Coordinates of C-alpha atoms in Angstrom, one line a residue:
M305 CA -0.1 -0.1 -0.1
N306 CA 1.7 3.6 -0.7
Q307 CA 1.7 6.1 1.4
E308 CA -0.9 8.3 0.1
T309 CA -3.4 5.3 0.8
K310 CA -2.2 4.6 4.3
E311 CA -2.7 8.4 4.8
T312 CA -5.9 8.2 3.7
T313 CA -7.3 5.7 5.1
K314 CA -6.2 7.0 8.3
E315 CA -7.7 10.2 7.8
T316 CA -11.1 8.2 7.0
K317 CA -10.6 6.4 10.8
E318 CA -9.7 10.1 12.6
T319 CA -13.2 10.8 10.2
K320 CA -14.9 8.1 11.6
K321 CA -13.9 8.3 15.6
K322 CA -14.9 12.0 15.1
K323 CA -18.3 12.1 14.3
A324 CA -18.7 8.9 16.1
V325 CA -18.2 11.0 19.6
P326 CA -20.5 14.1 19.1
A327 CA -23.1 11.6 17.7
A328 CA -23.2 10.2 21.5
E329 CA -23.5 13.3 23.4
P330 CA -27.1 14.3 22.8
Q331 CA -28.1 11.0 24.0
K332 CA -26.5 11.8 27.0
E333 CA -28.3 15.2 26.7
K334 CA -31.7 13.6 25.4
Q335 CA -31.7 11.3 28.9
E336 CA -30.9 14.0 30.9
S337 CA -33.4 16.2 29.6
K338 CA -35.9 13.6 29.9
A339 CA -34.8 13.1 33.6
K340 CA -35.3 17.0 33.8
E341 CA -39.0 17.0 32.5
T342 CA -40.3 13.9 34.3
P343 CA -41.7 14.4 38.1
K344 CA -40.4 13.0 40.9
K345 CA -42.8 10.7 42.4
D346 CA -43.1 12.0 46.7
V347 CA -40.8 9.0 48.4
P348 CA -41.3 9.0 52.4
E349 CA -38.7 9.6 54.2
T350 CA -37.3 6.0 56.5
K351 CA -36.9 6.3 59.9
P352 CA -35.3 3.8 61.4
Q353 CA -37.2 1.8 63.6
F354 CA -36.6 1.1 67.7
H355 CA -37.4 -2.8 68.3
I356 CA -38.4 -4.2 71.5
N357 CA -36.1 -6.5 73.2
L358 CA -38.7 -8.6 75.4
H359 CA -35.9 -10.4 77.1
I360 CA -35.1 -6.9 78.5
V361 CA -38.6 -6.3 79.5
F362 CA -38.3 -9.2 81.5
L363 CA -35.1 -9.2 82.9
S364 CA -35.9 -5.3 83.7
L365 CA -38.9 -6.3 85.7
I366 CA -37.4 -9.2 87.5
V367 CA -34.6 -7.0 88.7
L368 CA -37.0 -4.8 89.6
T369 CA -39.3 -7.0 91.9
V370 CA -36.1 -8.4 93.9
A371 CA -35.1 -4.5 94.4
I372 CA -38.5 -4.1 95.9
I373 CA -38.6 -7.3 98.4
A374 CA -35.2 -6.6 99.1
F375 CA -36.5 -2.4 99.8
K376 CA -39.1 -4.4 102.2
L377 CA -37.3 -7.1 104.0
Y378 CA -34.6 -4.6 105.5
K379 CA -37.4 -2.1 106.5
W380 CA -39.2 -5.2 107.9
N381 CA -36.3 -5.9 109.3
K382 CA -35.6 -2.6 111.1
G383 CA -38.9 -2.1 112.4
V384 CA -40.7 0.4 113.9
P385 CA -40.2 2.9 116.9
S386 CA -42.2 1.5 119.8
D387 CA -44.1 3.7 122.5
Y388 CA -44.0 0.6 125.2
D389 CA -42.2 0.8 128.6
P390 CA -41.4 -2.1 129.9
D391 CA -41.1 0.0 132.8
L392 CA -44.5 1.6 132.9
E393 CA -46.6 0.4 135.9
T394 CA -50.5 0.9 134.9
T395 CA -53.8 -0.7 137.0
D396 CA -55.2 -0.3 133.5
F397 CA -56.6 -3.3 131.5
D398 CA -58.1 -4.6 128.4
V399 CA -60.6 -6.9 128.8
E400 CA -64.1 -7.3 127.5
V401 CA -66.7 -6.4 130.1
L402 CA -69.4 -9.3 130.0
D403 CA -72.5 -6.9 131.2
S404 CA -75.9 -8.9 130.2
I405 CA -78.4 -5.9 130.5
I406 CA -82.1 -7.2 130.3
P407 CA -85.5 -4.6 130.5
L408 CA -88.9 -6.2 132.3
A409 CA -90.9 -7.1 129.4
P410 CA -93.6 -4.4 129.8
D411 CA -96.4 -7.2 130.2
K412 CA -94.6 -8.7 133.1
L413 CA -95.9 -5.5 134.5
E414 CA -99.5 -5.1 133.6
G415 CA -102.0 -4.3 136.1
R416 CA -99.5 -3.3 138.8
E417 CA -99.9 0.1 139.9
D418 CA -96.5 2.6 139.9
D419 CA -95.8 4.1 143.6
G420 CA -93.7 6.1 142.4
V421 CA -90.7 4.8 144.5
T422 CA -87.9 2.7 142.8
T423 CA -87.7 -0.9 146.2
I424 CA -84.9 -3.2 146.1
L425 CA -84.5 -5.8 148.1
C426 CA -80.7 -7.3 148.0
L427 CA -80.5 -11.0 148.9
G428 CA -76.6 -12.7 149.5
N429 CA -73.9 -12.9 151.7
D430 CA -71.0 -11.1 153.0
P431 CA -70.9 -8.4 149.7
F432 CA -74.0 -7.3 151.4
S433 CA -74.0 -8.2 154.9
L434 CA -70.7 -6.4 155.7
N435 CA -70.9 -3.3 157.3
R436 CA -74.7 -3.5 156.9
N437 CA -74.7 -1.0 159.4
D438 CA -72.2 1.1 158.2
E439 CA -73.1 4.2 155.3
H440 CA -70.2 2.7 153.8
G441 CA -71.9 -0.7 153.3
L442 CA -73.0 -1.3 149.2
A443 CA -76.7 -1.5 149.9
N444 CA -76.6 1.8 151.2
Q445 CA -74.1 2.7 148.9
I446 CA -76.3 2.0 146.6
A447 CA -79.8 3.7 148.7
A448 CA -77.8 6.7 148.4
K449 CA -76.4 6.7 144.9
S450 CA -80.0 6.2 143.1
G451 CA -82.4 7.5 145.4
A452 CA -84.0 3.9 146.0
T453 CA -85.6 2.5 148.9
V454 CA -83.2 -0.8 150.0
Y455 CA -84.0 -3.6 151.9
N456 CA -80.9 -6.3 152.7
G457 CA -82.0 -9.5 153.1
S458 CA -78.2 -10.6 153.1
F459 CA -76.4 -13.3 155.5
T460 CA -72.9 -13.6 156.0
G461 CA -71.4 -16.5 155.1
S462 CA -74.1 -18.1 153.2
T463 CA -73.9 -19.8 150.4
V464 CA -75.8 -19.8 146.4
S465 CA -75.6 -23.9 147.1
A466 CA -76.8 -26.2 149.9
A467 CA -75.1 -28.7 151.2
Y468 CA -77.1 -31.5 150.8
P469 CA -79.7 -32.1 148.5
T470 CA -82.6 -32.8 151.1
Y471 CA -82.8 -30.3 154.1
N472 CA -80.9 -31.7 156.9
D473 CA -81.3 -30.2 160.3
G474 CA -77.5 -31.1 161.5
Y475 CA -76.6 -28.5 158.9
W476 CA -78.5 -25.5 159.6
M477 CA -76.6 -22.9 156.8
D478 CA -78.6 -24.9 154.0
A479 CA -81.6 -22.9 155.3
L480 CA -80.2 -19.6 154.5
S481 CA -78.9 -20.5 151.1
L482 CA -80.3 -19.0 147.7
S483 CA -82.5 -21.6 147.0
Y484 CA -84.3 -22.4 150.9
L485 CA -83.7 -18.1 151.4
A486 CA -86.3 -17.8 147.7
E487 CA -88.6 -20.6 148.4
G488 CA -89.3 -18.7 151.7
I489 CA -90.0 -14.9 149.8
C490 CA -92.5 -16.6 147.7
T491 CA -94.1 -18.9 149.9
R492 CA -94.1 -16.6 152.8
D493 CA -93.5 -19.7 154.9
F494 CA -90.2 -18.3 157.2
E495 CA -90.3 -21.4 159.9
R496 CA -86.8 -23.0 158.6
I497 CA -84.8 -19.6 158.1
L498 CA -86.0 -18.5 161.7
S499 CA -84.8 -21.3 163.4
A500 CA -81.2 -21.3 161.2
A501 CA -81.2 -17.4 162.3
Y502 CA -81.9 -18.7 166.1
Y503 CA -79.5 -21.1 165.7
S504 CA -76.6 -18.7 164.2
Y505 CA -74.6 -16.3 166.2
D506 CA -75.2 -12.9 164.0
P507 CA -76.9 -10.4 166.1
D508 CA -77.9 -9.2 162.3
F509 CA -79.6 -12.8 160.8
V510 CA -82.7 -12.7 163.2
P511 CA -83.8 -8.7 162.6
T512 CA -83.2 -10.0 158.9
V513 CA -85.6 -12.4 158.4
E514 CA -87.9 -10.4 160.5
M515 CA -87.7 -7.8 157.6
L516 CA -88.0 -10.5 155.1
Q517 CA -90.7 -11.3 156.9
D518 CA -93.3 -8.3 157.2
L519 CA -91.8 -7.2 153.8
D520 CA -94.4 -6.4 151.1
M521 CA -92.8 -8.2 148.1
N522 CA -96.0 -6.2 146.1
S523 CA -94.1 -3.0 146.5
V524 CA -90.9 -4.4 145.3
D525 CA -89.5 -3.6 141.9
I526 CA -85.8 -5.0 142.0
I527 CA -84.0 -8.0 143.9
C528 CA -80.8 -7.9 143.7
I529 CA -78.4 -10.8 143.9
M530 CA -74.7 -11.0 145.1
Y531 CA -72.3 -13.6 146.5
D532 CA -68.5 -14.0 146.4
G533 CA -66.5 -16.6 145.4
I534 CA -67.8 -18.9 148.1
D535 CA -69.2 -21.5 146.5
Y536 CA -66.1 -21.8 144.6
I537 CA -63.5 -21.6 147.5
Q538 CA -66.1 -24.4 149.1
K539 CA -65.4 -26.8 146.3
R540 CA -69.1 -26.6 145.8
P541 CA -70.2 -28.2 142.2
S542 CA -70.7 -25.6 139.3
D543 CA -73.8 -27.4 137.7
D544 CA -75.5 -30.9 137.2
P545 CA -75.4 -31.6 133.5
N546 CA -77.8 -34.6 134.4
D547 CA -80.1 -31.7 136.6
P548 CA -80.3 -28.2 135.5
Y549 CA -82.5 -27.7 138.9
S550 CA -80.0 -29.7 141.7
I551 CA -79.8 -27.2 144.6
V552 CA -76.0 -28.8 145.3
A553 CA -75.0 -27.0 142.2
Y554 CA -74.1 -23.2 142.7
T555 CA -75.9 -22.8 139.2
G556 CA -79.0 -25.2 139.6
A557 CA -79.2 -23.4 143.1
L558 CA -79.0 -19.9 141.1
R559 CA -81.8 -21.1 138.7
T560 CA -84.2 -22.7 141.1
A561 CA -85.0 -19.6 143.2
I562 CA -84.9 -16.9 139.7
T563 CA -86.9 -20.0 138.3
K564 CA -89.2 -19.6 141.9
I565 CA -88.8 -16.1 142.0
Q566 CA -90.2 -15.4 138.2
E567 CA -93.9 -17.1 138.5
A568 CA -94.1 -16.0 142.5
Y569 CA -93.7 -12.4 141.2
P570 CA -93.7 -11.5 137.6
F571 CA -93.6 -8.1 138.0
I572 CA -90.0 -7.9 139.8
R573 CA -86.8 -7.1 137.9
I574 CA -83.7 -9.8 138.9
V575 CA -80.5 -8.6 138.3
V576 CA -78.2 -10.8 139.5
M577 CA -74.5 -8.9 140.5
S578 CA -71.4 -11.8 139.9
H579 CA -68.8 -12.7 141.9
T580 CA -65.4 -9.8 142.0
F581 CA -62.1 -11.8 141.6
C582 CA -60.7 -13.4 145.0
H583 CA -57.8 -16.0 146.0
S584 CA -58.2 -19.4 148.0
I585 CA -56.1 -20.4 150.5
D586 CA -54.0 -23.6 150.2
E587 CA -53.3 -26.0 153.5
E588 CA -50.1 -24.0 154.3
G589 CA -52.3 -20.8 154.7
N590 CA -50.9 -19.7 150.6
F591 CA -53.1 -17.8 148.4
Q592 CA -54.3 -19.4 145.3
N593 CA -55.0 -16.8 142.6
G594 CA -58.4 -18.3 142.0
D595 CA -58.6 -17.2 138.1
R596 CA -55.6 -20.0 137.5
T597 CA -56.6 -22.3 140.3
D598 CA -58.7 -25.0 139.3
L599 CA -60.2 -26.8 143.3
G600 CA -62.1 -29.5 141.5
N601 CA -64.9 -28.0 140.0
G602 CA -62.8 -25.6 137.4
T603 CA -62.0 -22.4 137.7
L604 CA -63.7 -18.7 139.4
S605 CA -63.9 -17.9 135.5
H606 CA -65.6 -21.2 135.2
Y607 CA -68.0 -20.3 137.5
L608 CA -68.4 -16.8 136.0
Q609 CA -69.6 -18.3 133.0
K610 CA -71.9 -21.1 134.3
E611 CA -73.6 -17.7 136.1
L612 CA -74.1 -15.9 132.9
D613 CA -75.6 -19.1 131.0
V614 CA -77.8 -19.8 133.7
T615 CA -79.3 -15.8 133.9
S616 CA -79.0 -15.9 130.1
D617 CA -81.6 -18.5 130.0
C618 CA -83.4 -16.9 133.0
G619 CA -83.5 -13.7 130.6
V620 CA -82.2 -12.1 134.0
S621 CA -79.8 -8.6 134.0
W622 CA -76.3 -10.0 134.9
I623 CA -73.7 -7.7 135.6
D624 CA -69.8 -8.0 135.1
N625 CA -67.8 -7.5 138.5
F626 CA -64.8 -10.5 137.8
Y627 CA -64.0 -8.2 134.8
G628 CA -65.7 -4.8 135.5
S629 CA -65.2 -4.0 138.9
V630 CA -62.6 -6.5 141.0
N631 CA -59.8 -7.7 139.2
E632 CA -57.3 -9.4 139.1
D633 CA -55.1 -6.2 138.0
N634 CA -56.8 -4.1 141.2
Y635 CA -58.4 -5.9 143.5
L636 CA -55.2 -5.3 146.3
D637 CA -57.0 -1.2 146.1
Y638 CA -60.8 -2.7 146.4
M639 CA -60.4 -6.1 149.2
T640 CA -59.3 -6.0 152.4
D641 CA -57.7 -9.6 152.5
Y642 CA -58.6 -13.0 150.6
I643 CA -62.2 -12.2 149.3
H644 CA -63.7 -9.1 151.5
F645 CA -64.4 -5.7 149.9
N646 CA -63.2 -2.4 151.7
A647 CA -65.3 0.6 151.9
A648 CA -63.6 2.1 148.3
G649 CA -64.4 -1.7 146.9
Q650 CA -68.2 -1.6 148.4
E651 CA -68.5 2.0 146.3
L652 CA -67.3 0.5 143.2
L653 CA -69.4 -2.2 143.0
A654 CA -72.4 0.2 144.2
Q655 CA -71.7 2.4 141.5
R656 CA -71.5 0.0 138.8
F657 CA -75.4 -1.3 139.8
V658 CA -76.4 2.0 139.7
D659 CA -74.8 2.8 135.9
C660 CA -76.2 -0.3 134.5
I661 CA -79.8 -0.7 136.2
L662 CA -80.9 2.7 137.4
P663 CA -78.6 5.4 135.2
A664 CA -82.0 7.5 134.0
K665 CA -82.7 7.7 137.9
Q666 CA -78.7 8.5 139.2
A667 CA -79.4 11.3 136.5
A668 CA -82.7 12.9 138.0
E669 CA -81.7 12.6 141.8
T670 CA -77.7 14.4 140.9
E671 CA -79.7 17.4 139.0

């Protein structure tokens, strides 16, 4: 190939190359122009998502629970300040008083004229009989605090129950026990009771029986019965499961007496004042706590519960002196010995009776 031909060929290749390059540029410009002309669609911006890890949540709850429990245990173990003073001495006691105050049914008073005077007959033993002629005596204090007319039909050393199931002339004290006394009051036959009074060496016994003989029971509004813990001390049975009216049992004699009075004098309201706390004395002369010592028929509080059961069954009022008056915590302030009361004790018992039975009467008298 000659020189001219080579040059022509070279020239031709360069010409083609030059022509090919410009041809590509319009296509690019066209695409860019088309891209500019084509409107862009709104594409929402993608935000980073927060993923909850359940394992972390559960672990956090466990840690929180353990922390709360640990705090509670720490606080409990540390305790709270207390105002308890072990050296503080107090006579206060926190017990429930078992009073059962039952008013007399209105139908029991039908046909009976009110004489305007409240008349009370007291039956019992030492709480009423000791200091009977003294202004500090229990019956006299009830009269003073209530303004009522009060008759004292009590006998020192007598019991609720009888020692024998049938009367034994060799043991005349049985005639002065509650069931025999109630029988005499209801039948108006005092021969046996008066004979026993003459046998005694107590100068108050005969005048007391004579007072009961002369007393018009139709004028009596309330009979108040109170004996101390002598039945418990003398080891008389608290009850007889086979005979609820057995007079040789504490509750049987009480039930018998109440029933007889209710049948003979339905218009008389009956109020039983319970015994208080007392001690018994052992063979060596030592005091024994009545609420803790069983002498064979139950503790003193056992007799108390049996007495409450009888009064509830008979529908009569019952004043709890065992917890509500002279108790194990304060007896030193109100007793002269293991069973008898001083003037303060008698006043306390009188006030309890008036507060429970005659509160309106007391208020009227003090105005």
